[in-house]
CSV table of C-alpha atoms in Angstrom, one decimal:
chain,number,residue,atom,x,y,z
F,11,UNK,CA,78.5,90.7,112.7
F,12,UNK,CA,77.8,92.4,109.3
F,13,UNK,CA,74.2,94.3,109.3
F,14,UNK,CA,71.2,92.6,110.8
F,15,UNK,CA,68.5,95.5,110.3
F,16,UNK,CA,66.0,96.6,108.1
F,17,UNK,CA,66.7,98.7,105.2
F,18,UNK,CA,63.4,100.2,105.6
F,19,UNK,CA,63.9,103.2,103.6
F,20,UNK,CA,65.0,104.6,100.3
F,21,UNK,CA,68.1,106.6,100.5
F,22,UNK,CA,66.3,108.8,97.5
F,23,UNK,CA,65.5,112.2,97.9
F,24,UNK,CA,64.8,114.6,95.4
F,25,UNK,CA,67.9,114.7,93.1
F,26,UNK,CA,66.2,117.5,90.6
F,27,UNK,CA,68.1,120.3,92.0
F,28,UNK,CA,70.9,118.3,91.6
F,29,UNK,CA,70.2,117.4,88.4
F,30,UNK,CA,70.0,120.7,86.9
F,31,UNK,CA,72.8,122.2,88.9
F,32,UNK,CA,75.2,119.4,86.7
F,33,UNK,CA,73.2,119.8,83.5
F,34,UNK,CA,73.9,123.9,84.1
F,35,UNK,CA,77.9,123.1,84.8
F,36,UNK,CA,78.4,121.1,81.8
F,37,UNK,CA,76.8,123.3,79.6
F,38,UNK,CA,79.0,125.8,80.5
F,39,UNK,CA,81.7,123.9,79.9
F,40,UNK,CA,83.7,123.6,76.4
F,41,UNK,CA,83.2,119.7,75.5
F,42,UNK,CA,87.4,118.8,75.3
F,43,UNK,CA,88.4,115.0,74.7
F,44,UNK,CA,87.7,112.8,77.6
F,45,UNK,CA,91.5,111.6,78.9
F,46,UNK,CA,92.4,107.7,78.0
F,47,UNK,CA,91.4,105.3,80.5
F,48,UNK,CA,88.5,107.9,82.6
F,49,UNK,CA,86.5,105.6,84.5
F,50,UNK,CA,82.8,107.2,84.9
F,51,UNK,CA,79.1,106.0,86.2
F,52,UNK,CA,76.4,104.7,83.9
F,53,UNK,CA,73.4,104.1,85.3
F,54,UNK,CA,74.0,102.0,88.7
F,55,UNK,CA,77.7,101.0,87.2
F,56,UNK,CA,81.1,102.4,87.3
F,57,UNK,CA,81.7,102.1,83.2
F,58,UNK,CA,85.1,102.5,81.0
F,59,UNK,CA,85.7,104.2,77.7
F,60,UNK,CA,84.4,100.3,76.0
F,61,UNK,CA,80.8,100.5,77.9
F,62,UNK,CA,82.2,97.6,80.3
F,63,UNK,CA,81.1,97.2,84.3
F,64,UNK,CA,84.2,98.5,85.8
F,65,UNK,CA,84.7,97.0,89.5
F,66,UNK,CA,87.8,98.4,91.1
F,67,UNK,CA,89.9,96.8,94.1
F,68,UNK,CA,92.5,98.2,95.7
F,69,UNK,CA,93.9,99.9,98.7
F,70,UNK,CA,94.0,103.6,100.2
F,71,UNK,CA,97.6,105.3,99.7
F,72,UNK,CA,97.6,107.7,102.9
F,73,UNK,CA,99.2,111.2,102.7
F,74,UNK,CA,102.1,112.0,101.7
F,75,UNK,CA,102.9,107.8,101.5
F,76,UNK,CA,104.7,106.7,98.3
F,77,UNK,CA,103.9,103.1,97.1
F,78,UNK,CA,107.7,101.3,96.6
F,79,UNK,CA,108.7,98.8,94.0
F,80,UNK,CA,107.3,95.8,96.4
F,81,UNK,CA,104.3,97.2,97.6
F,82,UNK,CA,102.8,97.6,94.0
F,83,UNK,CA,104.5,94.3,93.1
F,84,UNK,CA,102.2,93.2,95.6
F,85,UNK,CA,99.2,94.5,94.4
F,86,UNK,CA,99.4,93.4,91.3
F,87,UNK,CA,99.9,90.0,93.4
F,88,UNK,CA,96.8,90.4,94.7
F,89,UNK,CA,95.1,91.0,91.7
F,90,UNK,CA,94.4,94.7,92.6
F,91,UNK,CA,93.5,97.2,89.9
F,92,UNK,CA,93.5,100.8,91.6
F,93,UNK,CA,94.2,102.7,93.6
F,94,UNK,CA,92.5,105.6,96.1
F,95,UNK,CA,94.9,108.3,96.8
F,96,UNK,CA,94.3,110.6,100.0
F,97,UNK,CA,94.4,114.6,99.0
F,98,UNK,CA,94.9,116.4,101.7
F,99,UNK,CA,93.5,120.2,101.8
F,100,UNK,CA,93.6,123.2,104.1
F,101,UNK,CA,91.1,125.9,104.6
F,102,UNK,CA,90.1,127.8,101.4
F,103,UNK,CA,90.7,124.7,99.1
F,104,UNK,CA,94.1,124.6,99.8
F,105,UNK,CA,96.5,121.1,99.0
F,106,UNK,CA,99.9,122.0,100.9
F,107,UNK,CA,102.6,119.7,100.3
F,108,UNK,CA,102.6,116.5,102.7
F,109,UNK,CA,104.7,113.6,104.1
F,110,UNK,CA,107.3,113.2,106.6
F,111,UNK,CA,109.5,116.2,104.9
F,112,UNK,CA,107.6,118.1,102.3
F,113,UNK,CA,109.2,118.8,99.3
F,114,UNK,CA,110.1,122.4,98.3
F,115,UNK,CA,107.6,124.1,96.3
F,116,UNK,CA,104.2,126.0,96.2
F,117,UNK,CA,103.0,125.7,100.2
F,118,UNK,CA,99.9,126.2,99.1
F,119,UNK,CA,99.3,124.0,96.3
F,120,UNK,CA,102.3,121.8,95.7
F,121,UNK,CA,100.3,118.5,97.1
F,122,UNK,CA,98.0,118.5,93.8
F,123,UNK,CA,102.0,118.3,92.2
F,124,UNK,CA,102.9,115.9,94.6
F,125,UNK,CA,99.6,113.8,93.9
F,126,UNK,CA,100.4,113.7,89.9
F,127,UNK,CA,103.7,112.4,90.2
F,128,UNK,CA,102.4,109.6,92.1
F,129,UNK,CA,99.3,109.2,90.1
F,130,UNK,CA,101.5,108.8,87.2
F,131,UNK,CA,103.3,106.2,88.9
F,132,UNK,CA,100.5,103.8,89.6
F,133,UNK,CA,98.6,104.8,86.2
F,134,UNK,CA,102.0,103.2,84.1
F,135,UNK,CA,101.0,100.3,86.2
F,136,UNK,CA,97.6,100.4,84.7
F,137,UNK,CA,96.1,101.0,88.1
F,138,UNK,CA,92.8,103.1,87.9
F,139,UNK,CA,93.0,106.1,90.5
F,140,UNK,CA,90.5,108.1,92.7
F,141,UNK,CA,91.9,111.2,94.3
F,142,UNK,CA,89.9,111.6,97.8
F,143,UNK,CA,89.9,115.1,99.3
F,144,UNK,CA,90.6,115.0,103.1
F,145,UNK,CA,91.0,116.9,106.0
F,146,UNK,CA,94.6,118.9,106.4
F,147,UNK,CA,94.6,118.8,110.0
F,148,UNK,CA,92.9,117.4,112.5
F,149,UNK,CA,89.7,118.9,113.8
F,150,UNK,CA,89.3,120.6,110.6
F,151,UNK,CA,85.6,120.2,108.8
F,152,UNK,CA,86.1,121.4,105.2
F,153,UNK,CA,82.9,124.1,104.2
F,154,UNK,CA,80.9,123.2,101.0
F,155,UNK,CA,83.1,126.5,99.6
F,156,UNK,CA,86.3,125.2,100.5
F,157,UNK,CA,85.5,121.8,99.3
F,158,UNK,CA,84.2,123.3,95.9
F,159,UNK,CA,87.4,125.8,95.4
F,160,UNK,CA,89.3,122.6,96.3
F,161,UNK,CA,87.4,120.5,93.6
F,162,UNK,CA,87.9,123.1,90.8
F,163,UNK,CA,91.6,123.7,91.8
F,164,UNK,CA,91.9,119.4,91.6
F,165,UNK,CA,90.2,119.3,88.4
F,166,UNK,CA,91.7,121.9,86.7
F,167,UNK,CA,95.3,120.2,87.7
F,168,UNK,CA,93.8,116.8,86.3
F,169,UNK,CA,91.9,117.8,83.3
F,170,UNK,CA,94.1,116.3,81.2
F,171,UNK,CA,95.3,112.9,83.3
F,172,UNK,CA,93.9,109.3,82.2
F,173,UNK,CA,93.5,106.9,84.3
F,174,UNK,CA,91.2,108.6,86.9
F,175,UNK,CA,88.3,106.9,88.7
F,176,UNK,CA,87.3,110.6,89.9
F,177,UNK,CA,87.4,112.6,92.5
F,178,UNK,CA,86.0,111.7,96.2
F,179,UNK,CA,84.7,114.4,98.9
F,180,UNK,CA,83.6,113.5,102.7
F,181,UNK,CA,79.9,113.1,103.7
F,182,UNK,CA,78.4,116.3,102.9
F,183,UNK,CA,74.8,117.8,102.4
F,184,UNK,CA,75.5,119.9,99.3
F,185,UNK,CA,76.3,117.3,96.8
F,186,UNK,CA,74.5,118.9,94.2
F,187,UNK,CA,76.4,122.5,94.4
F,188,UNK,CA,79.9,120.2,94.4
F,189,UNK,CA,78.8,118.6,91.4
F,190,UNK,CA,77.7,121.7,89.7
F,191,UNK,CA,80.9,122.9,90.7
F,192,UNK,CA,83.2,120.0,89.4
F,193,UNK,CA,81.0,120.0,85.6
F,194,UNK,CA,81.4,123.7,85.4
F,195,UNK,CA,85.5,122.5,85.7
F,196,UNK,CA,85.5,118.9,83.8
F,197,UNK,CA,82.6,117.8,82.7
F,198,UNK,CA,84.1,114.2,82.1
F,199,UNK,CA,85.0,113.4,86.2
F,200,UNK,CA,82.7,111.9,88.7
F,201,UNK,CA,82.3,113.5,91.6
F,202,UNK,CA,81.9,110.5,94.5
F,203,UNK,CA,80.7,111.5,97.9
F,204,UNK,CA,81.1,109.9,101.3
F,205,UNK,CA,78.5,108.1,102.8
F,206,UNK,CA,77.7,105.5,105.3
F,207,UNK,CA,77.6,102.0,104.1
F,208,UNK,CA,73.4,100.6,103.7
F,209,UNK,CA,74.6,97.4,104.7
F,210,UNK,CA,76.9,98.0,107.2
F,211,UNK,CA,76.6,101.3,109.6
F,212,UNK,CA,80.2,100.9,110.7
F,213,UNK,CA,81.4,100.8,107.2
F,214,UNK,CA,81.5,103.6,104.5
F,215,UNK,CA,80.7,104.3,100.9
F,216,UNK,CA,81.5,106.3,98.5
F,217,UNK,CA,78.3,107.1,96.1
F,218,UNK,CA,77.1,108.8,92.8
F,219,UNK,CA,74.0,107.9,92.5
F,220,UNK,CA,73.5,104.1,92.2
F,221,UNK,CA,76.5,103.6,91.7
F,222,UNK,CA,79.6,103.2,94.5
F,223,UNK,CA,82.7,101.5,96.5
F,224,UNK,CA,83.5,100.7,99.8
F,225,UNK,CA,86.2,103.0,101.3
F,226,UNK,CA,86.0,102.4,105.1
F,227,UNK,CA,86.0,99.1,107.0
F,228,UNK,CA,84.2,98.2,110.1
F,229,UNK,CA,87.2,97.2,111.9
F,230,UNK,CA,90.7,95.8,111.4
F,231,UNK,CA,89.7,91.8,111.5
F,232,UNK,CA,90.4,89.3,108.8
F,233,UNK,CA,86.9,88.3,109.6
F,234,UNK,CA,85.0,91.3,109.5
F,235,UNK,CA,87.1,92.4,106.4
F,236,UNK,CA,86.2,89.6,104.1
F,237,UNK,CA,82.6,90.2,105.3
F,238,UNK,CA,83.0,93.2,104.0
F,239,UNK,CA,84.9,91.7,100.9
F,240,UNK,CA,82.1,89.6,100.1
F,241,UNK,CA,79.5,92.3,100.6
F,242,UNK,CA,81.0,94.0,97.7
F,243,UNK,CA,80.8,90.7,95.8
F,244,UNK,CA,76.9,90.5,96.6
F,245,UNK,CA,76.5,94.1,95.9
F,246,UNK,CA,78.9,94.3,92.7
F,247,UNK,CA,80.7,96.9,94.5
F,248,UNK,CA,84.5,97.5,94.4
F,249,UNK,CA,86.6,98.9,97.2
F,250,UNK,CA,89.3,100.1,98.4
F,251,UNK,CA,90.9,98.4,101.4
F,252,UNK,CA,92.1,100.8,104.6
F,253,UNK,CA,92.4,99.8,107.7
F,254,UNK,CA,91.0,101.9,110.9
F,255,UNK,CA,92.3,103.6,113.3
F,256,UNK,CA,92.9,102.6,116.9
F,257,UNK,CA,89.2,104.1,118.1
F,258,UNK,CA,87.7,101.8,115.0
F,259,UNK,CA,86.9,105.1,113.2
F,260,UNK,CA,88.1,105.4,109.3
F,261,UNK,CA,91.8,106.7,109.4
F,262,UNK,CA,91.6,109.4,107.6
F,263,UNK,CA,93.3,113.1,107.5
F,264,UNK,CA,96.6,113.8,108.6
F,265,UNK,CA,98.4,115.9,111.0
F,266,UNK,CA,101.4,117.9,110.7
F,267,UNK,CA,104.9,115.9,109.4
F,268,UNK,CA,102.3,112.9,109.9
F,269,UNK,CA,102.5,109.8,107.6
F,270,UNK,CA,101.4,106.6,108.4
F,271,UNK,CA,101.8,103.5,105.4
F,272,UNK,CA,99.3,102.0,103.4
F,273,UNK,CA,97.7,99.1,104.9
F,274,UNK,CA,98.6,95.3,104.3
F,275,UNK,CA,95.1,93.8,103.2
F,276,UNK,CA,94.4,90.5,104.5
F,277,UNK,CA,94.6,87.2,103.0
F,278,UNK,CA,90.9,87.1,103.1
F,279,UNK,CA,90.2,89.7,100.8
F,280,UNK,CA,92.1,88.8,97.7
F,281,UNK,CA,90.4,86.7,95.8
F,282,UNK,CA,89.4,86.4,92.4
F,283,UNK,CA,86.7,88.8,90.3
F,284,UNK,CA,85.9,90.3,87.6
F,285,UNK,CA,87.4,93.8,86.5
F,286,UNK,CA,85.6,94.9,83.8
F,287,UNK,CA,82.7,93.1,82.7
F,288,UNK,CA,81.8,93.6,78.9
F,289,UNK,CA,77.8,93.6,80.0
F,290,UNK,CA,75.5,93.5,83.3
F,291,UNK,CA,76.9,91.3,85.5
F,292,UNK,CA,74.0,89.3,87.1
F,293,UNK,CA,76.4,87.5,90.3
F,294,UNK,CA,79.7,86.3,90.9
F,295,UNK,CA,81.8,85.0,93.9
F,296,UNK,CA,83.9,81.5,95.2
F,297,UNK,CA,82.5,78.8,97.3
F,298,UNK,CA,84.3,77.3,100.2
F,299,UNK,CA,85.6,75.1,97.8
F,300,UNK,CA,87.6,77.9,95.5
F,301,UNK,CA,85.4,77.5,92.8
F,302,UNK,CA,84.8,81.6,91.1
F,303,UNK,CA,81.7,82.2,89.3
F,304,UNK,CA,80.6,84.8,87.2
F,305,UNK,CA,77.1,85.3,85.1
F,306,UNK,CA,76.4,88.1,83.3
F,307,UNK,CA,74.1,89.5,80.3
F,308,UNK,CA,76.2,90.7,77.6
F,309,UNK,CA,74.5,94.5,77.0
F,310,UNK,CA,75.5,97.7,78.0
F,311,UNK,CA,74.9,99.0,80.9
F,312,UNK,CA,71.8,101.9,80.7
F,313,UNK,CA,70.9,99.9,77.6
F,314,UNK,CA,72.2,99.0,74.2
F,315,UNK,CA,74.5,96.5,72.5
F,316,UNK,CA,78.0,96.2,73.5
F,317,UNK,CA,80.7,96.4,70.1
F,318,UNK,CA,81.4,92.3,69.3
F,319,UNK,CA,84.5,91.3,70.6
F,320,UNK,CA,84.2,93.1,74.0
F,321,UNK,CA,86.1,91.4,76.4
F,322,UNK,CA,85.5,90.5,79.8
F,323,UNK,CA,88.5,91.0,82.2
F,324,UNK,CA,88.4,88.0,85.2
F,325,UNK,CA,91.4,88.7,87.5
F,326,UNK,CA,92.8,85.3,88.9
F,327,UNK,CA,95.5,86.1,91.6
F,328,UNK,CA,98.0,83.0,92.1
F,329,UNK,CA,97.4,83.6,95.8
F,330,UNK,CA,94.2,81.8,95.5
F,331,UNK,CA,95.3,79.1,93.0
F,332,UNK,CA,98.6,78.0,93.3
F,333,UNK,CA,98.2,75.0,92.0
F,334,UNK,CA,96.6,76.2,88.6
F,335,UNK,CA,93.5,76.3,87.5
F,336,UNK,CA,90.7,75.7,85.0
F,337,UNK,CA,87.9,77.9,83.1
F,338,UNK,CA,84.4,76.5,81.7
F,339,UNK,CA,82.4,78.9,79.6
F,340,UNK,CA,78.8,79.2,78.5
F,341,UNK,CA,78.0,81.7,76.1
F,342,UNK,CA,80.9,82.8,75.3
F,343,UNK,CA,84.9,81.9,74.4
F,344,UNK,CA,88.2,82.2,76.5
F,345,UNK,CA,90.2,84.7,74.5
F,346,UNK,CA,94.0,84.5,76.9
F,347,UNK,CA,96.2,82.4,77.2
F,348,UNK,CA,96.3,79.3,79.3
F,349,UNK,CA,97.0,79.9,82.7
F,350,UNK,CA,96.8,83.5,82.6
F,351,UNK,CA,96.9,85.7,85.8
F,352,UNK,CA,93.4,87.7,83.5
F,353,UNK,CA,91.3,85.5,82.1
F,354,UNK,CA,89.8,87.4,78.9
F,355,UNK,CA,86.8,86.2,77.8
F,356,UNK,CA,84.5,87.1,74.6
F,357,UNK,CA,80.6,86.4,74.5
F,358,UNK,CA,79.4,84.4,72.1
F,359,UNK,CA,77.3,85.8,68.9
F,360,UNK,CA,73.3,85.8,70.1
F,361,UNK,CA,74.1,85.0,73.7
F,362,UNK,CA,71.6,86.0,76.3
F,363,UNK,CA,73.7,85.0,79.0
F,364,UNK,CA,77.6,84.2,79.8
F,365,UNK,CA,78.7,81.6,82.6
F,366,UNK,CA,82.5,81.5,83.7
F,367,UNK,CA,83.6,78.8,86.2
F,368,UNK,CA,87.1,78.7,87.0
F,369,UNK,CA,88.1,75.6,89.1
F,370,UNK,CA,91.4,74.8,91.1
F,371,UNK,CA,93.5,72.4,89.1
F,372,UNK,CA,96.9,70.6,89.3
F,373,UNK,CA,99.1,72.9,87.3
F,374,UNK,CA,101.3,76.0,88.1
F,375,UNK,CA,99.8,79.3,89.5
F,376,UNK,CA,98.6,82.1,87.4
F,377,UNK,CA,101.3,84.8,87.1
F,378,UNK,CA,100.3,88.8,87.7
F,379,UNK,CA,101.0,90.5,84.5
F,380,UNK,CA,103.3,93.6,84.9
F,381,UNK,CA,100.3,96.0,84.0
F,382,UNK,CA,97.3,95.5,86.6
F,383,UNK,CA,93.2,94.6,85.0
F,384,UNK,CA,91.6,94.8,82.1
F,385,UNK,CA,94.6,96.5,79.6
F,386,UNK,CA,95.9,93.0,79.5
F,387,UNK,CA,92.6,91.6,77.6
F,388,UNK,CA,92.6,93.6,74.0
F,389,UNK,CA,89.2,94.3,72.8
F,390,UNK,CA,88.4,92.9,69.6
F,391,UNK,CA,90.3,89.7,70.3
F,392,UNK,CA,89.1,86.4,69.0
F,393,UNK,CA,91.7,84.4,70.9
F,394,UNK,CA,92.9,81.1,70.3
F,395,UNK,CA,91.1,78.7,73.1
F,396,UNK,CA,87.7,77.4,73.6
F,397,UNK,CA,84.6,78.0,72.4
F,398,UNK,CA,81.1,78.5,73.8
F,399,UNK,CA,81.6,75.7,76.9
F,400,UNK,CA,85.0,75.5,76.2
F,401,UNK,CA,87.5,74.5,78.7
F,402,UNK,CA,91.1,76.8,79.3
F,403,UNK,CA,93.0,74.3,81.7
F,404,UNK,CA,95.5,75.8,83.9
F,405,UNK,CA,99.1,76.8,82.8
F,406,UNK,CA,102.0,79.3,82.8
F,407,UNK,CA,105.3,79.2,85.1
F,408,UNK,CA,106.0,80.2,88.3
F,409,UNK,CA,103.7,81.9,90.7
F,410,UNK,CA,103.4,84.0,94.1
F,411,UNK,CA,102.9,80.7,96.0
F,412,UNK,CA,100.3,81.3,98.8
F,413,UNK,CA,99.2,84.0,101.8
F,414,UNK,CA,100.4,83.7,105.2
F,415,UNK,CA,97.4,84.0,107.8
F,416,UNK,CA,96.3,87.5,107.9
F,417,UNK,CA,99.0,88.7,105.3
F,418,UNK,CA,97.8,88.3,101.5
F,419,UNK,CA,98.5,87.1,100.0
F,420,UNK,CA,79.1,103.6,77.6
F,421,UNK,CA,81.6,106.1,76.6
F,422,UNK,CA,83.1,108.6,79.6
F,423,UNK,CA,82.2,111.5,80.5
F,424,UNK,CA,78.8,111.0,81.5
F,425,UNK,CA,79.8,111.7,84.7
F,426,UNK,CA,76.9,113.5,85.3
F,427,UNK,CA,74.8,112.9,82.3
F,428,UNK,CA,72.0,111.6,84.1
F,429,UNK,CA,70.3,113.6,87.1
F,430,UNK,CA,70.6,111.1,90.1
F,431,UNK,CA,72.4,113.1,93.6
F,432,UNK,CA,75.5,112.3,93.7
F,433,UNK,CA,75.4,111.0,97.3
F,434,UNK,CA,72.8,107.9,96.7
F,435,UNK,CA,74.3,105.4,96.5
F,436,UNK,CA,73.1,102.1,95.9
F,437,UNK,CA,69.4,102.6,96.4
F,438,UNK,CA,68.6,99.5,97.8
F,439,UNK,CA,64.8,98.7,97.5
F,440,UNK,CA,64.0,95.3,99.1
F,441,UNK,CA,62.2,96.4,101.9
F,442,UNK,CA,63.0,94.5,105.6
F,443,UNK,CA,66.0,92.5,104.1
F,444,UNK,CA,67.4,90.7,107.6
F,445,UNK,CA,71.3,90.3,106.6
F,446,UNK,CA,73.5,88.5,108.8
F,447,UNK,CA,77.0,87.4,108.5
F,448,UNK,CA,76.0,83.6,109.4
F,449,UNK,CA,74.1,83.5,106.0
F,450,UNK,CA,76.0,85.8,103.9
F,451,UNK,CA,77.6,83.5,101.6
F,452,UNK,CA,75.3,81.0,100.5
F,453,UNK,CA,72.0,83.4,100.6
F,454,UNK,CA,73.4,87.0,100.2
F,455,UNK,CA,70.1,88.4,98.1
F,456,UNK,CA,71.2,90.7,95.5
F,457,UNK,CA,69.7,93.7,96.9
F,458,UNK,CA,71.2,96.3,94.3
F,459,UNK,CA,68.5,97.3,91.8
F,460,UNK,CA,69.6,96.8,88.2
């Protein structure tokens, strides 16, 4: 059963100290150009370099695994649009080389080498990244000095690479000395810190701020996974699917020579969603019946006007419509092509408010593009379908056919322009909310401030 409990308390404490530590970093910090494609937090929102809602999915890449060919074919099956890439380190910030046989190299820090060869990999896939520090052994608790030698080495290896989410640390109590620590490096990363999940206790979060996504699951059920699934819909958090071990605990760190493969989500998570949303968005989710909704208010996140032309990036995996489908918009204009695996759309001039319905329809499946999210709608477009309340109906060849049971199917670098700890997450104010699993769907409250 997901959470049935009262959230009776803020998870704020006092973030001044934090605040200043990151305002101290990145004044000490020459300004440099913020890499293409940085992903960072505005306000309660992970935002990209066009001010848009970001909300990654993906999975967990363990240690010293290497995605093949099929399994990021896959992915973009699914509809998936990053990636969170394990980084294991050693005592004194350490990132050894890992996997089954190690490659020659640096033994000390040839796994941040390792990590950018693979982060290249998935970024010419268009996947967004987060690089998570772990433990290097098991048993081992990294110190706040080894985690912050650690960040600096990471960053300084990264400064450059587009593409990046940030990078993640395990629950820790100095949050604010880390972020100093990663702004005195790169002022343009977000540092995201481990945290249980509000609405789940057996699930965890990672958190800057307001802002987060789910990185540990509850347990290894189909059931309990799109609970989870759908509490990130309710929440307008992504995630990053990864199974648990054996003892239900999150599988992370790694032991010697140890490698274990990436988990195979569950048909129950892949569904459709939006990937970037060019403004606030207000709810989305599917009905039993398959229908996806999305409403949102097209203006910037933290406040101001989004450039005209924005797009909004809806991903619509074939898994979940294999017979084709159709979009009805509100407010706005589809801007892609029928059929399409993204379904761009473009809010209309004066609109308060966009609606999106996409419906299943007799017609062919949607098709993944070859580059994963929101690269494939081009901002600025004025697109050749519909019109505010416009139909798209469903087209394209081909498709992935359907999921066996239990087998699926505001400019960055304000990373830490604003002075919120990075380990709240998702300050959840409403007071005795009573959540449970029976009533998630058709009465999941949006509990996340705005």
């Amino acid at each position: 059963m997901l959470l049935v409990g009262l959230l009776a308390g803020l998870l704020v404490a006092s973030g001044e100290g934090v605040g200043l530590a990151g305002r101290v970093g990145a004044a000490s910090t020459t300004a440099a150009e913020v890499p293409p494609g940085t992903v960072s937090r505005t306000a309660n929102f992970l935002t990209d370099a066009a001010g848009r809602v970001v909300l990654p999915r993906g999975v967990t890449v363990p240690a010293g695994a290497v995605p093949t060919a099929e399994e990021l074919r896959r992915w973009l099956d699914y509809g998936f649009t990053a990636a969170r890439l394990e980084l294991p380190m050693t005592a004194g910030g350490g990132f050894p080389p890992t996997g089954a046989q190690p490659p020659a190299g640096d033994r000390e820090q040839g796994g941040l080498e390792q990590a950018g060869a693979l982060v290249a990999g998935l970024t010419d896939h268009g996947l967004t990244v987060v690089l998570s520090i772990v433990p290097g052994a098991r048993g081992y608790q990294p110190s706040t000095s080894d985690l912050a030698a650690g960040l600096r080495r990471v960053a300084e290896r990264f400064r450059s690479t587009g593409g990046l989410i940030g990078f993640e640390v395990p629950p820790t109590p100095a949050a604010g000395d880390l972020a100093a620590a990663l702004r005195a490096a790169d002022p343009h990363r977000t540092l995201w810190v481990g945290q249980q999940a509000p609405f789940d206790p057996a699930a965890q979060v990672a958190a800057n701020g307001g802002a987060g996504y789910i990185t540990a699951w509850a347990d290894g059920t189909s059931a309990r996974a799109a609970q989870l699934a759908a509490a990130g819909d309710a929440f307008s958090l992504g995630w990053f699917y990864d199974a648990p071990d054996a003892d239900g605990r999150p599988a992370t760190g790694i032991g010697p020579g140890e490698v274990r493969d990436a988990a195979t989500p569950p048909a129950e998570i892949v569904r459709p969603y939006p990937a970037a949303v060019a403004g606030v968005p207000t709810s989305y989710g599917s009905d039993e019946a398959g229908v996806f909704r999305l409403v949102y208010r097209p203006v910037r996140a933290g406040g101001g006007t989004l450039p005209a032309g924005t797009p909004t990036a809806v991903i619509v995996p074939g898994w979940n419509y294999s017979a084709g489908y159709q979009a009805r918009v509100t407010g706005g204009q589809v801007t892609s092509a029928p059929g399409a695996g993204v379904l761009c759309v473009v809010a209309a001039a004066g609109a308060a408010e966009v609606r999106v319905e996409i419906v299943p329809a007799e017609g062919t499946a949607p098709v993944a593009p070859p580059r994963a999210g929101a690269v494939n709608c081009a901002t600025g477009s004025t697109g050749s379908t519909g019109g505010a309340g416009a139909v798209d109906a469903a087209g394209g060849t081909g498709g992935p056919g359907s999921p066996g049971a239990g087998t699926p199917a505001a400019a960055p670098g304000a990373a830490g322009a604003d002075a919120d700890p990075p380990l709240l997450l998702l300050v959840l104010p409403l007071l005795g909310a009573a959540l449970t699993a029976a009533v998630l769907g058709p009465v999941f409250v949006r509990l996340r401030r705005r």
